[in-house]
Amino acid sequence: MSALEKPIYRFGEFELDPGERRLLARGEPVTLTPKVFDTLVLLVERAGHAVSKDELMQALWPRGFVDESNLTKHIWLIRKALGESEHETRWIETIPKLGYRFVATVQRIERTHEALSLPVSLEPVSNVLVPSGASGVHLVEARQNDDALVPASVDAADADPHNVRGVADAPVGTSALRSSRRRSLAAAAAIGIVSAASLLAWRFFAHDQNAAVEGSPGTSVAIVMFNNLSQNAKDAWLGPALGEMLATEMTAGGSLHALPDELVRPAQMDLAAPMAGGYAAQSLYTLHRRLGADYVLSGSYFVSGSADQPHVRLDLALQDARNGVPVANFARDAAVSELPSLIAQAGVGLRDSLGIATAKNIDLQQVANAQPPTADVARRIGFALDALHQNDPARARDELLDAVAQAPGYAPGYSYLAQAWAALGYGKKAAAAAEQAAAHAQGLPEEQRLQIELQRQVAKHEWAKASEIAAALVALRPQDPNYRLRQISVLLSAGSRNELDAALVALRALPGARDDPRTELAASDVASTNNDAKGAAAHAREALVLAHARDEPGQVADAQVSLGAALFHLGENEEAQDMLRKAIVIYQHSGNPHGEAAARDTLGKTLASADGNAAREQYQRAMSIYQTIGDLGGVATTYTDLARMLWVAGDRDGAQTAARNALKTSRESGDLTLQAWSLQALATAASDESASDEVERYFLQVIEIDEQAGDKGGTVWSLAANADILRLRGDLTAAATACRRAETLGASLSDPQFAIVTAFNCAEVAMDSGDIEKAKAGFNRALKLAQNSSDPTYEANSELTLGQLDLDQRDWDSARSRLKRASAMFAKSEAITGEADAQALLAMCEEAAGDIAARDSAIARARELRGRITSRQEVFMVDIALALLHTGPEQIDSAISTLHDLIDDAEKRHWITWSLESRLALWQLLAEQHDPSAQSVLDALKAEAKAHGFKRILRLIDMHAS
């Protein structure tokens, strides 16, 4: 059914418009992902009738690949969106063993056609390219075999881009997450279907050069989505395919670059569709303001004829967006099978009309090699592009699998398949498809070959090689900001600080770059990498101002997310959350589920330290969106964030469950980085049971996976974590070796998190080894980095451990100040294990200071928190401190018994560090009671401390003995 023929359905307070793919509740948009929306339409169209699960599954997933649980989840999401509770049947009835029925009363409203503008004639027309003068826009209609051109003039006043009349506020448009390149058919960045060698004759006139902007040639073109005049869904592939084909044709020769369609699509959404001669003056001005494009190419197509031999009529209009002057019009009818030849003609004519290249400047054979070998392959790729536009990478993958099966030597097909697999989170499959694309890329234009090679190196995480190729693309097209943005993205992943600064300076030097929000967003990313949260926030604010000035909601949302993340690092959580919630609303309105899920995940991080339940809700909603669109990578990432939060909150079991789910998902997707993180999280949790040889093997496996993935940051983190386990096992020599490797490798990384964890863990190794000055320096470095990065966990832990060192030195005042700060930070972030430790140590300070009331208050708080901790390791510090804080002779026996139990437990679990700490406390208590067994405990303690090199323990023995 044609989209404009589809009726509108009303039920209760809702209005469902299948043609516009919109659901309203009391006039407000309700966000549904594409497949969930389609499920609702299928049920509503058959309201009152049972629809079987088999029917729904076949309609929604004709190629299979999913099980019934996906349908069940879709029904649940519909009920949730419509406000239906679990135990009511207001909208959807479940029919056991059959399917579902939409039970509400539905009003069907037929759509009117008054606003529909159809061409005057649908008869075939000859190929016509007619540039127009500055006096007005000429709409051309020429019948086949009729040389007469009949212009229809439009008032010249409409060509004034500054003649703004009756412009309503633009609704929110569709936006994708930031992208530095245009999607196309020859690579994940910008590769399109191109012309055949044979070209037909053209008739055109040179346009009035005096009408251009002081005669200056433009460098950028925005290719808008082409109108499907037949409104037949089976022809929808032509729109995306035409855009990519023409992008490659127009940019051949290197003088012109196409703007990313992630920018163009949302910018055009609220504008009236262009007519045969292009956009009206005001719409053209709006596009120029939003995009900064020099030219705009628009058009329409109409498919007619029999199903086995369809014909297509193509109408194109190229306009100079800087002054509203038409550059050229093109109209022609051809068989769909002749589409490559048709596009070839359009490409030559459009390039010549702009004076940017001639055929001899372009290797037409190389351009032709990028063309799909058959019309069916082109159709598959066109449908895949449409699916990607609809945020449905699973459908894109299915189409592309068919495309490469039909044309196994066609490199662009594999390149797009790699993009689809990557969008679904299947890193290993994306890398394999990128390898196939590179293997078949010979004979393509140099630009496309470089793009494919860049895609391959990025998929392999070979950042040094990727940086070289990104630089080559910049050198090939130095005026294209998209390649410079892509280069910055690669350099960020590579951790190349010096090159990043130079790349950002070069980007700013491009014409129009300073008014482009993407420039400031890139600067914000660079500042974040350089541990400059204030700079990141300032650049994000500037990007937000520029995005508002351009009236581009998608970039507004992107800027809000970047600003929210920067504010979170600055500790300004309230404003950060406000920014992220505003971004979520925009992403919902624009139908961008990836953006919404990513924003919700970030919002969860900002909430985790203050409201665990609210954070958990945001993580769950993000995960639900990722699961619905089939993004395994997003699901795994959200699981990891949830695991972190649960671990900090002391919920070891919950953290393990989340980590197991992350590991399962990342193994399915082939994401080595997330596999390593998940396995490390599980190994860390396992070390809470025992620091056995098996746990050590887990950590070595994590290091091996990180190195295999080329993840330097992950390797540094894994080495630092392994150093901590080795310290716990009493192997300080091996721990120090792991620290040196982590510090050497981490020196080249700009992300502060790796420096923080390395500094902290290695400071603990130095502390137990007796190098107190080195330990203090390490903890202070971790503290400063954590403060600059707004990392409350490591900031609090650093204060806690420095307070413990002050206790060792009997510097009670300094210890009390540090422990109070640590306790407050732990309490604010709901980190009960850290707060319990801080309160227990604080109680020791208060006792030494003689403040019994403060001591008893701290003991009571520590005991309260102790009862909520499920992590076994974390109870040792609390229990040791509480045993030492016995408040009367009647508690001595209980304290001694507790310490004996701790020693036995620590030795059973291979926790040499805690065994020594417990033995030290036991000796102190026994010595205070003049117990004769104190000497044997002391002898055993000294022997074990010397054997493992724990000089701090030996120093504390000497201090207490004196």
mmCIF file of C-alpha atoms in Angstrom, residues 151-296:
data_model
loop_
_atom_site.group_PDB
_atom_site.id
_atom_site.type_symbol
_atom_site.label_atom_id
_atom_site.label_comp_id
_atom_site.label_asym_id
_atom_site.label_seq_id
_atom_site.Cartn_x
_atom_site.Cartn_y
_atom_site.Cartn_z
ATOM 1 C CA PRO A 151 9.717 26.544 -19.288
ATOM 2 C CA ALA A 152 7.412 27.451 -16.445
ATOM 3 C CA SER A 153 8.754 30.575 -14.753
ATOM 4 C CA VAL A 154 8.718 31.149 -11.046
ATOM 5 C CA ASP A 155 8.743 34.595 -9.506
ATOM 6 C CA ALA A 156 12.361 35.746 -9.228
ATOM 7 C CA ALA A 157 11.680 37.056 -5.734
ATOM 8 C CA ASP A 158 11.498 33.466 -4.540
ATOM 9 C CA ALA A 159 15.162 33.071 -5.436
ATOM 10 C CA ASP A 160 16.195 35.473 -2.666
ATOM 11 C CA PRO A 161 17.471 33.327 0.159
ATOM 12 C CA HIS A 162 16.967 36.148 2.626
ATOM 13 C CA ASN A 163 13.269 36.557 1.786
ATOM 14 C CA VAL A 164 12.024 34.745 4.916
ATOM 15 C CA ARG A 165 8.237 34.524 5.057
ATOM 16 C CA GLY A 166 6.044 32.469 7.334
ATOM 17 C CA VAL A 167 8.695 30.102 8.582
ATOM 18 C CA ALA A 168 7.445 27.921 11.450
ATOM 19 C CA ASP A 169 9.707 26.515 14.099
ATOM 20 C CA ALA A 170 11.275 23.381 12.730
ATOM 21 C CA PRO A 171 10.243 20.148 14.431
ATOM 22 C CA VAL A 172 12.910 17.773 15.589
ATOM 23 C CA GLY A 173 14.412 15.888 12.687
ATOM 24 C CA THR A 174 16.075 12.523 12.413
ATOM 25 C CA SER A 175 19.709 12.460 13.429
ATOM 26 C CA ALA A 176 22.325 9.766 13.723
ATOM 27 C CA LEU A 177 25.250 9.839 16.094
ATOM 28 C CA ARG A 178 28.176 11.907 14.926
ATOM 29 C CA SER A 179 29.800 10.611 11.778
ATOM 30 C CA SER A 180 32.764 12.011 9.931
ATOM 31 C CA ARG A 181 31.834 10.673 6.497
ATOM 32 C CA ARG A 182 29.029 9.946 4.098
ATOM 33 C CA ARG A 183 27.697 6.415 3.814
ATOM 34 C CA SER A 184 28.053 4.995 0.320
ATOM 35 C CA LEU A 185 28.291 1.870 -1.749
ATOM 36 C CA ALA A 186 32.033 1.318 -2.057
ATOM 37 C CA ALA A 187 33.116 1.606 1.579
ATOM 38 C CA ALA A 188 31.755 2.144 5.052
ATOM 39 C CA ALA A 189 32.626 5.811 4.650
ATOM 40 C CA ALA A 190 31.718 6.959 1.136
ATOM 41 C CA ILE A 191 31.652 4.590 -1.828
ATOM 42 C CA GLY A 192 28.890 4.633 -4.395
ATOM 43 C CA ILE A 193 27.581 2.888 -7.515
ATOM 44 C CA VAL A 194 29.010 4.637 -10.554
ATOM 45 C CA SER A 195 28.625 4.952 -14.273
ATOM 46 C CA ALA A 196 29.115 2.610 -17.203
ATOM 47 C CA ALA A 197 31.584 3.674 -19.878
ATOM 48 C CA SER A 198 28.993 4.380 -22.584
ATOM 49 C CA LEU A 199 27.481 7.880 -22.351
ATOM 50 C CA LEU A 200 24.605 9.444 -24.273
ATOM 51 C CA ALA A 201 24.597 12.954 -25.673
ATOM 52 C CA TRP A 202 23.776 15.929 -23.476
ATOM 53 C CA ARG A 203 22.084 19.225 -24.190
ATOM 54 C CA PHE A 204 22.911 21.987 -21.770
ATOM 55 C CA PHE A 205 23.758 25.667 -21.568
ATOM 56 C CA ALA A 206 26.449 27.279 -19.423
ATOM 57 C CA HIS A 207 24.855 28.910 -16.413
ATOM 58 C CA ASP A 208 25.291 32.578 -15.661
ATOM 59 C CA GLN A 209 28.657 32.827 -13.924
ATOM 60 C CA ASN A 210 27.724 36.285 -12.647
ATOM 61 C CA ALA A 211 25.060 34.662 -10.485
ATOM 62 C CA ALA A 212 27.569 32.643 -8.481
ATOM 63 C CA VAL A 213 29.123 33.880 -5.251
ATOM 64 C CA GLU A 214 31.700 36.180 -6.812
ATOM 65 C CA GLY A 215 32.345 33.386 -9.313
ATOM 66 C CA SER A 216 33.872 31.118 -6.619
ATOM 67 C CA PRO A 217 33.378 27.384 -7.144
ATOM 68 C CA GLY A 218 31.888 25.438 -4.269
ATOM 69 C CA THR A 219 33.469 22.426 -2.630
ATOM 70 C CA SER A 220 30.548 20.680 -0.890
ATOM 71 C CA VAL A 221 27.241 19.238 -2.012
ATOM 72 C CA ALA A 222 24.271 18.036 0.013
ATOM 73 C CA ILE A 223 22.412 15.221 -1.744
ATOM 74 C CA VAL A 224 18.948 14.982 -0.252
ATOM 75 C CA MET A 225 16.736 11.903 -0.239
ATOM 76 C CA PHE A 226 14.970 11.497 -3.570
ATOM 77 C CA ASN A 227 11.173 11.418 -3.674
ATOM 78 C CA ASN A 228 9.502 8.145 -4.615
ATOM 79 C CA LEU A 229 6.573 9.520 -6.641
ATOM 80 C CA SER A 230 4.968 6.113 -7.078
ATOM 81 C CA GLN A 231 5.049 5.632 -3.282
ATOM 82 C CA ASN A 232 5.490 1.919 -3.835
ATOM 83 C CA ALA A 233 7.516 0.210 -1.102
ATOM 84 C CA LYS A 234 9.143 -2.189 -3.560
ATOM 85 C CA ASP A 235 10.811 0.784 -5.237
ATOM 86 C CA ALA A 236 12.098 2.328 -2.003
ATOM 87 C CA TRP A 237 15.602 1.022 -2.695
ATOM 88 C CA LEU A 238 16.067 3.476 -5.541
ATOM 89 C CA GLY A 239 16.138 6.566 -3.307
ATOM 90 C CA PRO A 240 19.139 5.582 -1.160
ATOM 91 C CA ALA A 241 20.895 3.952 -4.115
ATOM 92 C CA LEU A 242 20.498 7.032 -6.311
ATOM 93 C CA GLY A 243 21.940 9.257 -3.598
ATOM 94 C CA GLU A 244 25.042 7.129 -3.260
ATOM 95 C CA MET A 245 25.482 6.627 -6.991
ATOM 96 C CA LEU A 246 25.267 10.335 -7.668
ATOM 97 C CA ALA A 247 27.548 11.133 -4.727
ATOM 98 C CA THR A 248 30.290 9.043 -6.304
ATOM 99 C CA GLU A 249 29.703 10.539 -9.749
ATOM 100 C CA MET A 250 29.753 14.135 -8.532
ATOM 101 C CA THR A 251 32.789 13.698 -6.312
ATOM 102 C CA ALA A 252 34.853 11.881 -8.934
ATOM 103 C CA GLY A 253 37.931 13.966 -9.644
ATOM 104 C CA GLY A 254 38.268 15.248 -6.090
ATOM 105 C CA SER A 255 37.033 18.834 -6.484
ATOM 106 C CA LEU A 256 33.768 18.281 -4.649
ATOM 107 C CA HIS A 257 32.846 16.312 -1.530
ATOM 108 C CA ALA A 258 29.423 15.097 -0.440
ATOM 109 C CA LEU A 259 28.165 15.893 3.039
ATOM 110 C CA PRO A 260 27.402 12.871 5.258
ATOM 111 C CA ASP A 261 23.800 11.844 4.917
ATOM 112 C CA GLU A 262 23.668 11.553 8.714
ATOM 113 C CA LEU A 263 23.719 15.356 8.584
ATOM 114 C CA VAL A 264 21.656 15.862 5.448
ATOM 115 C CA ARG A 265 18.672 13.644 6.267
ATOM 116 C CA PRO A 266 17.645 15.361 9.510
ATOM 117 C CA ALA A 267 18.280 18.797 8.015
ATOM 118 C CA GLN A 268 15.718 18.205 5.247
ATOM 119 C CA MET A 269 13.023 16.388 7.195
ATOM 120 C CA ASP A 270 10.786 19.313 8.112
ATOM 121 C CA LEU A 271 11.109 21.035 4.722
ATOM 122 C CA ALA A 272 8.531 20.816 1.978
ATOM 123 C CA ALA A 273 9.539 18.322 -0.704
ATOM 124 C CA PRO A 274 11.329 19.981 -3.632
ATOM 125 C CA MET A 275 9.529 20.334 -6.967
ATOM 126 C CA ALA A 276 10.971 19.430 -10.362
ATOM 127 C CA GLY A 277 13.176 22.534 -10.353
ATOM 128 C CA GLY A 278 14.501 21.991 -6.840
ATOM 129 C CA TYR A 279 13.806 23.586 -3.488
ATOM 130 C CA ALA A 280 11.954 26.851 -2.996
ATOM 131 C CA ALA A 281 14.227 29.720 -2.049
ATOM 132 C CA GLN A 282 13.439 29.669 1.662
ATOM 133 C CA SER A 283 13.981 25.917 1.968
ATOM 134 C CA LEU A 284 17.262 26.205 0.084
ATOM 135 C CA TYR A 285 18.384 28.976 2.418
ATOM 136 C CA THR A 286 17.446 26.840 5.428
ATOM 137 C CA LEU A 287 19.508 23.929 4.137
ATOM 138 C CA HIS A 288 22.487 26.186 3.563
ATOM 139 C CA ARG A 289 22.178 27.596 7.078
ATOM 140 C CA ARG A 290 21.902 24.165 8.668
ATOM 141 C CA LEU A 291 24.541 22.368 6.630
ATOM 142 C CA GLY A 292 26.857 24.985 5.189
ATOM 143 C CA ALA A 293 26.548 23.201 1.831
ATOM 144 C CA ASP A 294 27.560 25.065 -1.325
ATOM 145 C CA TYR A 295 25.265 23.019 -3.569
ATOM 146 C CA VAL A 296 22.099 21.005 -3.083
#
